[in-house]
Short mmCIF file of C-alpha atoms and ligand atoms in Angstrom, two decimals:
data_model
loop_
_atom_site.label_atom_id
_atom_site.label_comp_id
_atom_site.label_asym_id
_atom_site.label_seq_id
_atom_site.Cartn_x
_atom_site.Cartn_y
_atom_site.Cartn_z
CA UNK A 169 6.08 -18.44 -86.66
CA UNK A 170 3.35 -20.61 -88.09
CA UNK A 171 4.36 -23.34 -85.76
CA UNK A 172 4.14 -21.15 -82.72
CA UNK A 173 0.72 -19.81 -83.70
CA UNK A 174 -0.54 -23.32 -84.31
CA UNK A 175 0.66 -24.55 -80.83
CA UNK A 176 -0.97 -21.39 -79.27
CA UNK A 177 -4.35 -22.23 -80.94
CA UNK A 178 -4.10 -25.77 -79.96
CA UNK A 179 -3.54 -24.87 -76.26
CA UNK A 180 -6.52 -22.50 -76.33
CA UNK A 181 -8.69 -25.27 -77.85
CA UNK A 182 -7.56 -27.83 -75.09
CA UNK A 183 -8.36 -25.45 -72.28
CA UNK A 184 -11.65 -24.47 -73.51
CA UNK A 185 -12.56 -28.09 -74.10
CA UNK A 186 -11.58 -28.79 -70.54
CA UNK A 187 -13.55 -26.00 -68.96
CA UNK A 188 -16.62 -26.84 -70.88
CA UNK A 189 -16.40 -30.45 -69.89
CA UNK A 190 -16.11 -29.40 -66.05
CA UNK A 191 -19.04 -26.98 -66.59
CA UNK A 192 -21.11 -29.90 -68.06
CA UNK A 193 -20.33 -32.14 -65.02
CA UNK A 194 -21.07 -29.36 -62.50
CA UNK A 195 -24.43 -28.55 -63.81
CA UNK A 196 -26.11 -31.34 -65.69
CA UNK A 197 -28.74 -29.93 -68.07
CA UNK A 198 -31.57 -31.95 -66.58
CA UNK A 199 -31.10 -30.40 -63.11
CA UNK A 200 -34.17 -28.81 -61.52
CA UNK A 201 -33.70 -26.42 -58.83
CA UNK A 202 -36.41 -26.76 -56.04
CA UNK A 203 -37.04 -24.43 -53.24
CA UNK A 204 -36.95 -26.21 -49.87
CA UNK A 205 -39.10 -24.61 -47.14
CA UNK A 206 -39.82 -25.75 -43.59
CA UNK A 207 -42.21 -24.33 -41.09
CA UNK A 208 -40.85 -22.71 -37.99
CA UNK A 209 -41.86 -25.68 -35.75
CA UNK A 210 -40.51 -28.36 -38.06
CA UNK A 211 -37.38 -29.99 -36.88
CA UNK A 212 -35.41 -33.20 -37.36
CA UNK A 213 -34.23 -33.55 -33.85
CA UNK A 214 -36.09 -32.37 -30.81
CA UNK A 215 -33.91 -30.38 -28.48
CA UNK A 216 -34.66 -29.70 -24.82
CA UNK A 217 -34.88 -25.91 -23.60
CA UNK A 218 -31.56 -25.49 -21.69
CA UNK A 219 -31.72 -25.24 -18.00
CA UNK A 220 -29.27 -24.05 -15.54
CA UNK A 221 -26.89 -26.61 -13.99
CA UNK A 222 -24.40 -26.19 -11.12
CA UNK A 223 -20.94 -26.06 -12.65
CA UNK A 224 -18.68 -28.95 -12.15
CA UNK A 225 -16.18 -28.90 -9.35
CA UNK A 226 -12.58 -29.36 -10.31
CA UNK A 227 -9.71 -30.38 -8.06
CA UNK A 228 -8.46 -26.77 -7.84
CA UNK A 229 -11.77 -25.51 -6.62
CA UNK A 230 -12.80 -25.66 -3.17
CA UNK A 231 -15.84 -24.24 -1.16
CA UNK A 232 -15.73 -20.70 -0.60
CA UNK A 233 -12.65 -20.27 -3.13
CA UNK A 234 -14.58 -17.41 -5.04
CA UNK A 235 -13.96 -17.10 -8.75
CA UNK A 236 -10.18 -17.24 -8.65
CA UNK A 237 -8.00 -20.30 -8.78
CA UNK A 238 -7.07 -21.26 -5.11
CA UNK A 239 -3.55 -20.42 -4.29
CA UNK A 240 -1.32 -23.51 -3.38
CA UNK A 241 2.21 -23.79 -2.61
CA UNK A 242 2.93 -24.26 -6.33
CA UNK A 243 2.48 -20.59 -6.55
CA UNK A 244 5.61 -20.09 -4.23
CA UNK A 245 8.16 -21.76 -6.59
CA UNK A 246 11.51 -20.03 -7.13
CA UNK A 247 11.49 -17.42 -9.95
CA UNK A 248 15.17 -17.89 -10.89
CA UNK A 249 15.90 -18.72 -14.60
CA UNK A 250 18.79 -20.00 -16.57
CA UNK A 251 17.83 -17.22 -19.10
CA UNK A 252 18.93 -14.49 -16.72
CA UNK A 253 22.22 -12.81 -17.78
CA UNK A 254 25.31 -12.93 -15.54
CA UNK A 255 25.34 -10.02 -13.16
CA UNK A 256 28.66 -8.16 -12.26
CA UNK A 257 28.57 -6.33 -9.06
CA UNK A 258 31.47 -4.44 -7.29
CA UNK A 259 32.47 -5.69 -3.91
CA UNK A 260 33.53 -3.52 -0.89
CA UNK A 261 37.20 -4.36 -1.74
CA UNK A 262 36.74 -3.23 -5.37
CA UNK A 263 36.86 -6.61 -6.91
CA UNK A 264 34.02 -7.73 -9.14
CA UNK A 265 31.63 -10.42 -8.12
CA UNK A 266 30.04 -12.51 -10.84
CA UNK A 267 26.48 -13.69 -10.13
CA UNK A 268 24.43 -16.33 -11.93
CA UNK A 269 20.83 -17.18 -11.46
CA UNK A 270 19.62 -20.44 -10.46
CA UNK A 271 17.53 -22.69 -12.96
CA UNK A 272 14.29 -22.01 -11.05
CA UNK A 273 11.62 -24.54 -10.42
CA UNK A 274 13.07 -26.88 -13.03
CA UNK A 275 16.19 -27.34 -11.01
CA UNK A 276 15.15 -27.39 -7.47
CA UNK A 277 12.27 -28.02 -4.99
CA UNK A 278 10.62 -25.81 -2.58
CA UNK A 279 11.90 -26.04 1.03
CA UNK A 280 11.16 -29.42 2.71
CA UNK A 281 9.52 -30.51 5.91
CA UNK A 282 9.38 -34.22 6.71
CA UNK A 283 10.50 -34.94 3.22
CA UNK A 284 7.48 -32.98 1.59
CA UNK A 285 7.72 -29.50 -0.02
CA UNK A 286 6.58 -26.94 2.35
CA UNK A 287 5.43 -23.34 2.64
CA UNK A 288 4.20 -21.88 5.84
CA UNK A 289 0.37 -22.39 5.58
CA UNK A 290 -0.53 -19.20 7.10
CA UNK A 291 0.79 -17.46 3.90
CA UNK A 292 -1.22 -19.67 1.67
CA UNK A 293 -4.51 -19.15 3.84
CA UNK A 294 -3.91 -15.30 4.10
CA UNK A 295 -3.57 -14.99 0.32
CA UNK A 296 -6.71 -17.11 -0.39
CA UNK A 297 -8.55 -15.06 2.23
CA UNK A 298 -7.62 -11.94 0.34
CA UNK A 299 -8.64 -13.33 -3.01
CA UNK A 300 -12.16 -14.26 -1.66
CA UNK A 301 -12.87 -11.19 0.38
CA UNK A 302 -11.45 -8.55 -2.00
CA UNK A 303 -12.60 -10.61 -4.93
CA UNK A 304 -9.38 -9.95 -6.69
CA UNK A 305 -6.59 -11.91 -7.98
CA UNK A 306 -3.50 -12.02 -5.82
CA UNK A 307 -0.32 -11.87 -7.81
CA UNK A 308 2.80 -13.45 -5.97
CA UNK A 309 5.97 -11.81 -7.22
CA UNK A 310 8.39 -13.63 -4.66
CA UNK A 311 7.59 -16.74 -2.80
CA UNK A 312 10.55 -19.19 -2.25
CA UNK A 313 13.82 -18.00 -3.33
CA UNK A 314 16.71 -20.45 -3.30
CA UNK A 315 20.01 -19.19 -1.82
CA UNK A 316 21.50 -18.80 -5.36
CA UNK A 317 18.54 -16.76 -6.58
CA UNK A 318 18.52 -14.74 -3.52
CA UNK A 319 22.17 -13.75 -3.92
CA UNK A 320 21.46 -13.04 -7.77
CA UNK A 321 18.69 -10.60 -6.84
CA UNK A 322 20.15 -9.18 -3.72
CA UNK A 323 23.77 -10.00 -2.68
CA UNK A 324 23.77 -7.64 0.53
CA UNK A 325 24.74 -9.91 3.51
CA UNK A 326 21.99 -8.73 5.95
CA UNK A 327 19.02 -8.48 3.61
CA UNK A 328 15.48 -8.23 4.84
CA UNK A 329 14.24 -10.94 2.53
CA UNK A 330 16.01 -13.88 3.89
CA UNK A 331 12.88 -15.73 5.16
CA UNK A 332 12.05 -16.11 1.41
CA UNK A 333 14.63 -19.01 1.42
CA UNK A 334 12.84 -20.96 4.08
CA UNK A 335 9.32 -20.64 2.72
CA UNK A 336 8.23 -18.05 5.35
CA UNK A 337 7.89 -14.95 3.29
CA UNK A 338 5.87 -13.88 0.24
CA UNK A 339 5.67 -10.58 -1.64
CA UNK A 340 2.64 -9.92 -3.82
CA UNK A 341 0.07 -7.23 -4.91
CA UNK A 342 -3.55 -7.39 -5.80
CA UNK A 343 -4.81 -7.10 -9.32
CA UNK A 344 -7.12 -3.98 -9.68
CA UNK A 345 -6.05 -2.62 -6.16
CA UNK A 346 -2.50 -1.71 -7.12
CA UNK A 347 -2.82 1.78 -5.73
CA UNK A 348 -4.71 0.66 -2.45
CA UNK A 349 -2.14 -1.35 -0.53
CA UNK A 350 -3.40 -0.09 2.74
CA UNK A 351 -6.79 -1.54 2.18
CA UNK A 352 -4.98 -4.95 1.57
CA UNK A 353 -3.17 -4.60 4.98
CA UNK A 354 -6.63 -3.87 6.59
CA UNK A 355 -8.00 -7.13 4.96
CA UNK A 356 -5.08 -9.00 6.46
CA UNK A 357 -5.70 -7.78 9.82
CA UNK A 358 -9.38 -8.64 9.28
CA UNK A 359 -8.44 -12.14 8.66
CA UNK A 360 -7.15 -12.52 12.34
CA UNK A 361 -10.53 -11.11 13.52
CA UNK A 362 -12.76 -13.39 11.52
CA UNK A 363 -10.87 -16.71 11.64
CA UNK A 364 -12.20 -18.81 14.72
CA UNK A 365 -8.84 -20.36 15.66
CA UNK A 366 -7.67 -16.92 16.60
CA UNK A 367 -10.77 -16.00 18.60
CA UNK A 368 -9.94 -14.48 21.95
CA UNK A 369 -6.15 -14.59 21.34
CA UNK A 370 -5.43 -10.80 21.47
CA UNK A 371 -1.71 -11.38 20.60
CA UNK A 372 -3.02 -12.42 17.15
CA UNK A 373 -6.04 -10.20 16.73
CA UNK A 374 -4.30 -6.96 17.71
CA UNK A 375 -1.70 -5.65 15.38
CA UNK A 376 1.07 -3.25 16.54
CA UNK A 377 3.21 -0.97 14.49
CA UNK A 378 6.88 -1.42 14.34
CA UNK A 379 8.56 1.83 15.04
CA UNK A 380 12.37 0.72 14.58
CA UNK A 381 14.20 1.47 11.28
CA UNK A 382 13.56 -0.83 8.41
CA UNK A 383 13.92 -0.57 4.64
CA UNK A 384 10.45 1.01 4.24
CA UNK A 385 8.85 4.50 5.14
CA UNK A 386 5.63 2.96 6.17
CA UNK A 387 5.64 1.63 9.69
CA UNK A 388 5.28 -2.18 9.36
CA UNK A 389 2.36 -4.02 11.19
CA UNK A 390 2.85 -7.08 13.43
CA UNK A 391 1.21 -9.56 15.59
CA UNK A 392 2.51 -12.86 17.16
CA UNK A 393 2.39 -14.71 13.88
CA UNK A 394 3.31 -12.37 11.14
CA UNK A 395 5.09 -9.18 10.10
CA UNK A 396 3.73 -7.04 7.31
CA UNK A 397 5.60 -4.41 5.28
CA UNK A 398 4.13 -2.24 2.75
CA UNK A 399 6.68 -1.19 0.00
CA UNK A 400 5.80 2.06 -1.83
CA UNK A 401 6.21 2.28 -5.66
CA UNK A 402 9.91 3.51 -5.13
CA UNK A 403 10.90 1.14 -2.38
CA UNK A 404 12.04 -2.52 -2.36
CA UNK A 405 12.69 -2.90 -6.21
CA UNK A 406 14.63 -5.94 -7.44
CA UNK A 407 14.55 -8.05 -10.55
CA UNK A 408 11.48 -10.05 -8.89
CA UNK A 409 9.52 -6.85 -8.21
CA UNK A 410 10.15 -4.89 -11.31
CA UNK A 411 6.44 -3.85 -11.62
CA UNK A 412 5.58 -0.16 -10.87
CA UNK A 413 3.15 -0.81 -8.07
CA UNK A 414 3.46 -0.74 -4.29
CA UNK A 415 3.57 -4.22 -2.80
CA UNK A 416 3.09 -6.18 0.45
CA UNK A 417 5.67 -8.39 2.00
CA UNK A 418 4.53 -10.84 4.81
CA UNK A 419 7.04 -12.65 6.92
CA UNK A 420 6.07 -15.42 9.23
CA UNK A 421 7.41 -14.79 12.79
CA UNK A 422 5.67 -17.69 14.70
CA UNK A 423 4.31 -20.95 13.65
CA UNK A 424 0.79 -21.31 15.04
CA UNK A 425 0.68 -24.98 14.39
CA UNK A 426 3.96 -26.11 15.75
CA UNK A 427 4.11 -23.34 18.43
CA UNK A 428 7.73 -22.36 17.46
CA UNK A 429 9.15 -19.06 16.52
CA UNK A 430 10.24 -18.98 12.79
CA UNK A 431 13.74 -17.57 12.41
CA UNK A 432 16.01 -17.59 9.37
CA UNK A 433 18.52 -20.41 9.74
CA UNK A 434 21.43 -20.98 7.29
CA UNK A 435 21.10 -24.78 7.21
CA UNK A 436 17.43 -24.63 6.52
CA UNK A 437 18.03 -22.22 3.80
CA UNK A 438 20.83 -23.92 2.12
CA UNK A 439 20.57 -27.47 2.75
CA UNK A 440 16.82 -28.20 3.01
CA UNK A 441 15.75 -28.60 -0.54
CA UNK A 442 16.23 -31.03 -3.46
CA UNK A 443 18.38 -30.00 -6.48
CA UNK A 444 18.06 -31.90 -9.77
ZN1 ZN B 557 16.07 -21.00 -7.30
#
């Protein structure tokens, strides 16, 4: 008992000795505290008054692009993913069909033209035009779909989205204008009225309504170059368009640059891209 008490006192003695020592070192007895004042205009380094400077231009900026990042073909890459689960659908003969998604942009390229990845430029130009004139961000939900991802999302044999496979179709909505899709269609039509290369070309500047049956209730719009569909909030839903908003789909019908009609073609869809 005595031994334990002795040890206890010894520990206290050591601890208090240490703390006293620290205290001594931290505040020597001969320290004099002095107040340091400076006048308001007294400074060690003179700093210039800031002046406005033009912001730097980055490679993804270009003249007239507005405040949103310029849309390029990169935004059109396939949205497939290895992480998507296997889908089982029943075929008309009653047998199950097992569908697996593609690996997305990590596993394959965009469609090719002359060995280079290619998306019809009218789609890129139109979406950039919308971003600038509406001053809102365009959100692409579907650009290119490789055949495997297309089948995974929609296995119907005659689906209206086949041109996604050849880089000639895009689905999107505009942030902040989710409930005004008709205004976006008007802005698309406006593009043809303001773009000098279409001047005096009425088959481009005048849009007609498509009155035959399609998968949408709103009659689509079309000119010589594009076909525009408006999907309401309860139409055209698939795993790429899971958002609750109406959206716009643009298909290219005719290529202004090459002067050729743009049609879905099995070879172009299935063989014309790199896999890795
Ligand atoms: Zn894919």
